[in-house]
GROMACS .gro file of C-alpha atoms in nm:
model
  251
    1UNK     CA    1  -0.010  -0.003  -0.002
    2UNK     CA    2   0.090   0.368  -0.008
    3UNK     CA    3   0.039   0.382   0.360
    4UNK     CA    4  -0.255   0.582   0.490
    5UNK     CA    5  -0.349   0.941   0.587
    6UNK     CA    6  -0.331   0.885   0.964
    7UNK     CA    7  -0.515   1.225   1.034
    8UNK     CA    8  -0.818   1.133   0.823
    9UNK     CA    9  -1.135   1.107   1.040
   10UNK     CA   10  -1.194   0.765   0.927
   11UNK     CA   11  -0.845   0.654   1.027
   12UNK     CA   12  -0.727   0.875   1.304
   13UNK     CA   13  -0.835   0.639   1.576
   14UNK     CA   14  -0.744   0.309   1.399
   15UNK     CA   15  -0.373   0.303   1.329
   16UNK     CA   16  -0.180   0.119   1.594
   17UNK     CA   17   0.154   0.089   1.416
   18UNK     CA   18   0.317   0.214   1.098
   19UNK     CA   19   0.621   0.150   0.890
   20UNK     CA   20   0.774   0.245   0.556
   21UNK     CA   21   0.999   0.051   0.319
   22UNK     CA   22   1.081   0.257   0.010
   23UNK     CA   23   1.383   0.254  -0.240
   24UNK     CA   24   1.605   0.520  -0.394
   25UNK     CA   25   1.747   0.366  -0.710
   26UNK     CA   26   1.920   0.576  -0.980
   27UNK     CA   27   1.878   0.305  -1.242
   28UNK     CA   28   1.506   0.345  -1.225
   29UNK     CA   29   1.496   0.712  -1.113
   30UNK     CA   30   1.304   0.609  -0.800
   31UNK     CA   31   1.316   0.795  -0.473
   32UNK     CA   32   1.204   0.687  -0.129
   33UNK     CA   33   0.912   0.865   0.023
   34UNK     CA   34   0.982   0.737   0.368
   35UNK     CA   35   1.033   1.037   0.609
   36UNK     CA   36   1.356   1.207   0.521
   37UNK     CA   37   1.403   0.983   0.226
   38UNK     CA   38   1.524   0.694   0.441
   39UNK     CA   39   1.506   0.339   0.311
   40UNK     CA   40   1.286   0.244   0.608
   41UNK     CA   41   1.119   0.409   0.896
   42UNK     CA   42   0.918   0.272   1.196
   43UNK     CA   43   0.757   0.563   1.378
   44UNK     CA   44   0.382   0.624   1.380
   45UNK     CA   45   0.407   0.882   1.099
   46UNK     CA   46   0.629   0.659   0.883
   47UNK     CA   47   0.338   0.562   0.643
   48UNK     CA   48   0.152   0.879   0.589
   49UNK     CA   49   0.013   0.878   0.228
   50UNK     CA   50   0.165   1.084  -0.049
   51UNK     CA   51   0.026   1.368  -0.257
   52UNK     CA   52  -0.223   1.245  -0.526
   53UNK     CA   53  -0.208   1.585  -0.697
   54UNK     CA   54   0.149   1.518  -0.774
   55UNK     CA   55   0.206   1.144  -0.803
   56UNK     CA   56  -0.045   0.901  -0.959
   57UNK     CA   57  -0.132   0.617  -0.726
   58UNK     CA   58  -0.120   0.818  -0.397
   59UNK     CA   59  -0.434   0.795  -0.192
   60UNK     CA   60  -0.463   0.429  -0.263
   61UNK     CA   61  -0.365   0.308   0.084
   62UNK     CA   62  -0.582   0.561   0.254
   63UNK     CA   63  -0.879   0.423   0.065
   64UNK     CA   64  -0.798   0.052   0.128
   65UNK     CA   65  -0.717   0.104   0.501
   66UNK     CA   66  -1.044   0.283   0.554
   67UNK     CA   67  -1.230   0.004   0.384
   68UNK     CA   68  -1.059  -0.263   0.602
   69UNK     CA   69  -1.096  -0.112   0.944
   70UNK     CA   70  -1.192   0.258   0.940
   71UNK     CA   71  -1.418   0.419   1.200
   72UNK     CA   72  -1.560   0.766   1.139
   73UNK     CA   73  -1.497   1.003   1.422
   74UNK     CA   74  -1.712   1.281   1.281
   75UNK     CA   75  -1.987   1.114   1.086
   76UNK     CA   76  -2.174   1.347   0.846
   77UNK     CA   77  -2.449   1.263   0.597
   78UNK     CA   78  -2.318   1.068   0.292
   79UNK     CA   79  -2.004   0.946   0.468
   80UNK     CA   80  -1.937   0.578   0.554
   81UNK     CA   81  -1.974   0.503   0.924
   82UNK     CA   82  -1.700   0.241   0.938
   83UNK     CA   83  -1.497  -0.018   0.741
   84UNK     CA   84  -1.559  -0.384   0.741
   85UNK     CA   85  -1.380  -0.454   1.075
   86UNK     CA   86  -1.524  -0.163   1.266
   87UNK     CA   87  -1.346  -0.261   1.588
   88UNK     CA   88  -1.016  -0.359   1.420
   89UNK     CA   89  -0.695  -0.176   1.421
   90UNK     CA   90  -0.436  -0.115   1.142
   91UNK     CA   91  -0.073  -0.167   1.087
   92UNK     CA   92  -0.016   0.087   0.802
   93UNK     CA   93   0.283   0.015   0.588
   94UNK     CA   94   0.402   0.196   0.284
   95UNK     CA   95   0.589  -0.012   0.032
   96UNK     CA   96   0.588   0.237  -0.260
   97UNK     CA   97   0.853   0.453  -0.415
   98UNK     CA   98   0.818   0.769  -0.615
   99UNK     CA   99   0.908   0.741  -0.997
  100UNK     CA  100   0.951   1.006  -1.263
  101UNK     CA  101   0.695   1.037  -1.548
  102UNK     CA  102   0.902   0.845  -1.793
  103UNK     CA  103   0.871   0.532  -1.580
  104UNK     CA  104   0.496   0.554  -1.537
  105UNK     CA  105   0.357   0.470  -1.886
  106UNK     CA  106   0.012   0.631  -1.923
  107UNK     CA  107  -0.053   0.662  -1.556
  108UNK     CA  108   0.146   0.965  -1.437
  109UNK     CA  109   0.069   1.270  -1.239
  110UNK     CA  110   0.272   1.594  -1.294
  111UNK     CA  111   0.569   1.467  -1.091
  112UNK     CA  112   0.530   1.095  -1.176
  113UNK     CA  113   0.383   0.802  -1.015
  114UNK     CA  114   0.439   0.554  -0.728
  115UNK     CA  115   0.538   0.193  -0.785
  116UNK     CA  116   0.656  -0.089  -0.556
  117UNK     CA  117   0.964  -0.296  -0.555
  118UNK     CA  118   0.943  -0.667  -0.460
  119UNK     CA  119   1.221  -0.611  -0.206
  120UNK     CA  120   1.007  -0.360  -0.015
  121UNK     CA  121   0.707  -0.584  -0.023
  122UNK     CA  122   0.927  -0.860   0.129
  123UNK     CA  123   1.059  -0.631   0.396
  124UNK     CA  124   0.706  -0.525   0.485
  125UNK     CA  125   0.580  -0.880   0.514
  126UNK     CA  126   0.885  -0.974   0.722
  127UNK     CA  127   0.793  -0.673   0.952
  128UNK     CA  128   0.435  -0.803   0.985
  129UNK     CA  129   0.572  -1.139   1.086
  130UNK     CA  130   0.804  -0.976   1.356
  131UNK     CA  131   0.487  -0.833   1.505
  132UNK     CA  132   0.300  -1.154   1.530
  133UNK     CA  133   0.340  -1.181   1.909
  134UNK     CA  134   0.285  -0.800   1.961
  135UNK     CA  135  -0.057  -0.782   1.797
  136UNK     CA  136  -0.330  -1.027   1.707
  137UNK     CA  137  -0.284  -0.994   1.331
  138UNK     CA  138  -0.557  -1.135   1.096
  139UNK     CA  139  -0.415  -1.060   0.768
  140UNK     CA  140  -0.158  -0.873   0.555
  141UNK     CA  141  -0.365  -0.697   0.281
  142UNK     CA  142  -0.178  -0.621  -0.048
  143UNK     CA  143  -0.362  -0.412  -0.308
  144UNK     CA  144  -0.080  -0.412  -0.566
  145UNK     CA  145   0.076  -0.629  -0.844
  146UNK     CA  146   0.091  -0.683  -1.211
  147UNK     CA  147   0.174  -0.912  -1.504
  148UNK     CA  148  -0.015  -1.217  -1.629
  149UNK     CA  149   0.017  -1.572  -1.486
  150UNK     CA  150  -0.192  -1.877  -1.593
  151UNK     CA  151  -0.055  -2.093  -1.306
  152UNK     CA  152   0.072  -2.069  -0.954
  153UNK     CA  153   0.398  -1.868  -0.945
  154UNK     CA  154   0.554  -2.029  -0.643
  155UNK     CA  155   0.923  -1.944  -0.731
  156UNK     CA  156   0.812  -1.587  -0.639
  157UNK     CA  157   1.051  -1.446  -0.373
  158UNK     CA  158   0.751  -1.363  -0.157
  159UNK     CA  159   0.635  -1.728  -0.116
  160UNK     CA  160   0.854  -1.822   0.180
  161UNK     CA  161   0.741  -1.534   0.398
  162UNK     CA  162   0.381  -1.579   0.289
  163UNK     CA  163   0.419  -1.939   0.415
  164UNK     CA  164   0.567  -1.822   0.739
  165UNK     CA  165   0.274  -1.595   0.792
  166UNK     CA  166   0.028  -1.859   0.706
  167UNK     CA  167   0.184  -2.090   0.958
  168UNK     CA  168   0.144  -1.812   1.216
  169UNK     CA  169  -0.234  -1.800   1.119
  170UNK     CA  170  -0.182  -1.467   0.929
  171UNK     CA  171  -0.348  -1.463   0.579
  172UNK     CA  172  -0.171  -1.273   0.311
  173UNK     CA  173  -0.468  -1.137   0.098
  174UNK     CA  174  -0.373  -0.999  -0.245
  175UNK     CA  175  -0.569  -0.827  -0.530
  176UNK     CA  176  -0.610  -1.040  -0.841
  177UNK     CA  177  -0.568  -0.742  -1.078
  178UNK     CA  178  -0.781  -0.531  -1.317
  179UNK     CA  179  -0.673  -0.642  -1.656
  180UNK     CA  180  -0.998  -0.812  -1.769
  181UNK     CA  181  -0.823  -1.154  -1.779
  182UNK     CA  182  -1.061  -1.448  -1.783
  183UNK     CA  183  -0.825  -1.725  -1.697
  184UNK     CA  184  -0.520  -1.553  -1.531
  185UNK     CA  185  -0.410  -1.313  -1.254
  186UNK     CA  186  -0.106  -1.096  -1.170
  187UNK     CA  187   0.177  -1.135  -0.935
  188UNK     CA  188   0.231  -1.166  -0.639
  189UNK     CA  189  -0.127  -1.282  -0.618
  190UNK     CA  190  -0.045  -1.593  -0.821
  191UNK     CA  191   0.138  -1.740  -0.528
  192UNK     CA  192  -0.061  -2.043  -0.430
  193UNK     CA  193  -0.052  -1.986  -0.048
  194UNK     CA  194  -0.183  -1.628  -0.071
  195UNK     CA  195  -0.554  -1.559  -0.077
  196UNK     CA  196  -0.627  -1.420  -0.432
  197UNK     CA  197  -0.914  -1.180  -0.450
  198UNK     CA  198  -1.133  -1.091  -0.746
  199UNK     CA  199  -1.399  -0.813  -0.751
  200UNK     CA  200  -1.772  -0.830  -0.768
  201UNK     CA  201  -2.037  -0.556  -0.820
  202UNK     CA  202  -2.296  -0.470  -0.566
  203UNK     CA  203  -2.534  -0.679  -0.766
  204UNK     CA  204  -2.308  -0.985  -0.687
  205UNK     CA  205  -2.167  -1.046  -1.027
  206UNK     CA  206  -1.821  -1.030  -1.159
  207UNK     CA  207  -1.694  -0.670  -1.207
  208UNK     CA  208  -1.595  -0.650  -1.571
  209UNK     CA  209  -1.238  -0.531  -1.512
  210UNK     CA  210  -1.165  -0.812  -1.265
  211UNK     CA  211  -0.914  -1.085  -1.340
  212UNK     CA  212  -1.071  -1.424  -1.311
  213UNK     CA  213  -1.007  -1.797  -1.329
  214UNK     CA  214  -0.894  -2.097  -1.132
  215UNK     CA  215  -0.638  -1.904  -0.940
  216UNK     CA  216  -0.907  -1.690  -0.773
  217UNK     CA  217  -0.973  -1.775  -0.398
  218UNK     CA  218  -1.252  -1.542  -0.309
  219UNK     CA  219  -1.460  -1.269  -0.454
  220UNK     CA  220  -1.550  -0.956  -0.256
  221UNK     CA  221  -1.705  -0.617  -0.352
  222UNK     CA  222  -1.486  -0.391  -0.548
  223UNK     CA  223  -1.706  -0.174  -0.768
  224UNK     CA  224  -1.782   0.179  -0.658
  225UNK     CA  225  -1.644   0.157  -0.301
  226UNK     CA  226  -1.683   0.467  -0.097
  227UNK     CA  227  -1.389   0.520   0.158
  228UNK     CA  228  -1.134   0.763   0.284
  229UNK     CA  229  -0.912   0.941   0.037
  230UNK     CA  230  -0.653   1.214   0.006
  231UNK     CA  231  -0.735   1.570  -0.103
  232UNK     CA  232  -0.474   1.822  -0.005
  233UNK     CA  233  -0.494   1.900   0.376
  234UNK     CA  234  -0.848   1.764   0.403
  235UNK     CA  235  -0.916   1.510   0.675
  236UNK     CA  236  -1.277   1.437   0.569
  237UNK     CA  237  -1.254   1.364   0.200
  238UNK     CA  238  -1.404   1.045   0.049
  239UNK     CA  239  -1.391   0.896  -0.302
  240UNK     CA  240  -1.564   0.613  -0.483
  241UNK     CA  241  -1.316   0.378  -0.642
  242UNK     CA  242  -1.328   0.047  -0.830
  243UNK     CA  243  -1.080  -0.239  -0.848
  244UNK     CA  244  -0.965  -0.563  -0.704
  245UNK     CA  245  -0.767  -0.331  -0.480
  246UNK     CA  246  -1.098  -0.226  -0.323
  247UNK     CA  247  -1.223  -0.590  -0.293
  248UNK     CA  248  -0.907  -0.707  -0.106
  249UNK     CA  249  -0.944  -0.501   0.217
  250UNK     CA  250  -1.302  -0.638   0.240
  251UNK     CA  251  -1.156  -0.985   0.284
   0.00000   0.00000   0.00000
């Protein structure tokens, strides 16, 4: 995820722990957006979401965290009252780095976009595992990925830590992707021991964008999901988004 806006009214009482794993890599033009540009950070402000007006992809974590376990501390008409696990708490972790527009394809903001290295995802999952005796952790939720896989990709470097988490009764729940594939998914959701999540509409049929097929483990609502989002300094802004990324935090 891109972390979460910890001051948002839906999240301000929910974030129990935060961390950031982000990479500066001159070969890709990436820069870390952990505080101070560090490679990792572990204080409670480590995973504050980035500026969606500058970098495409920011705000994503604020939305998914709110869906998973938000609780509205200043409920107004038209706003969601809470996320799925209304009494839950969140470990908010950013695993994204900032990239310049020439690395972003057709999805770039004025300053570029945010993308995630596998190494940062691995570090984040290892961090979750390290907290297994500190918190009662139900799941690691990952709304990210890409590519196309028709069969399980169990040589993926995230497989061993996903297995360790599973042995500790912590599910790794990953979005299946939004590429309209009928018989394949992306990575790392193609890992057989992850929980791969496709998206349904509110009419309980497949969302047209959702990847599908035998690698899907479960389907959850992912079309037009209203949840917390970033908008400048606002702490009460909401947006309706669609994607398997929105389905995953429901699980």
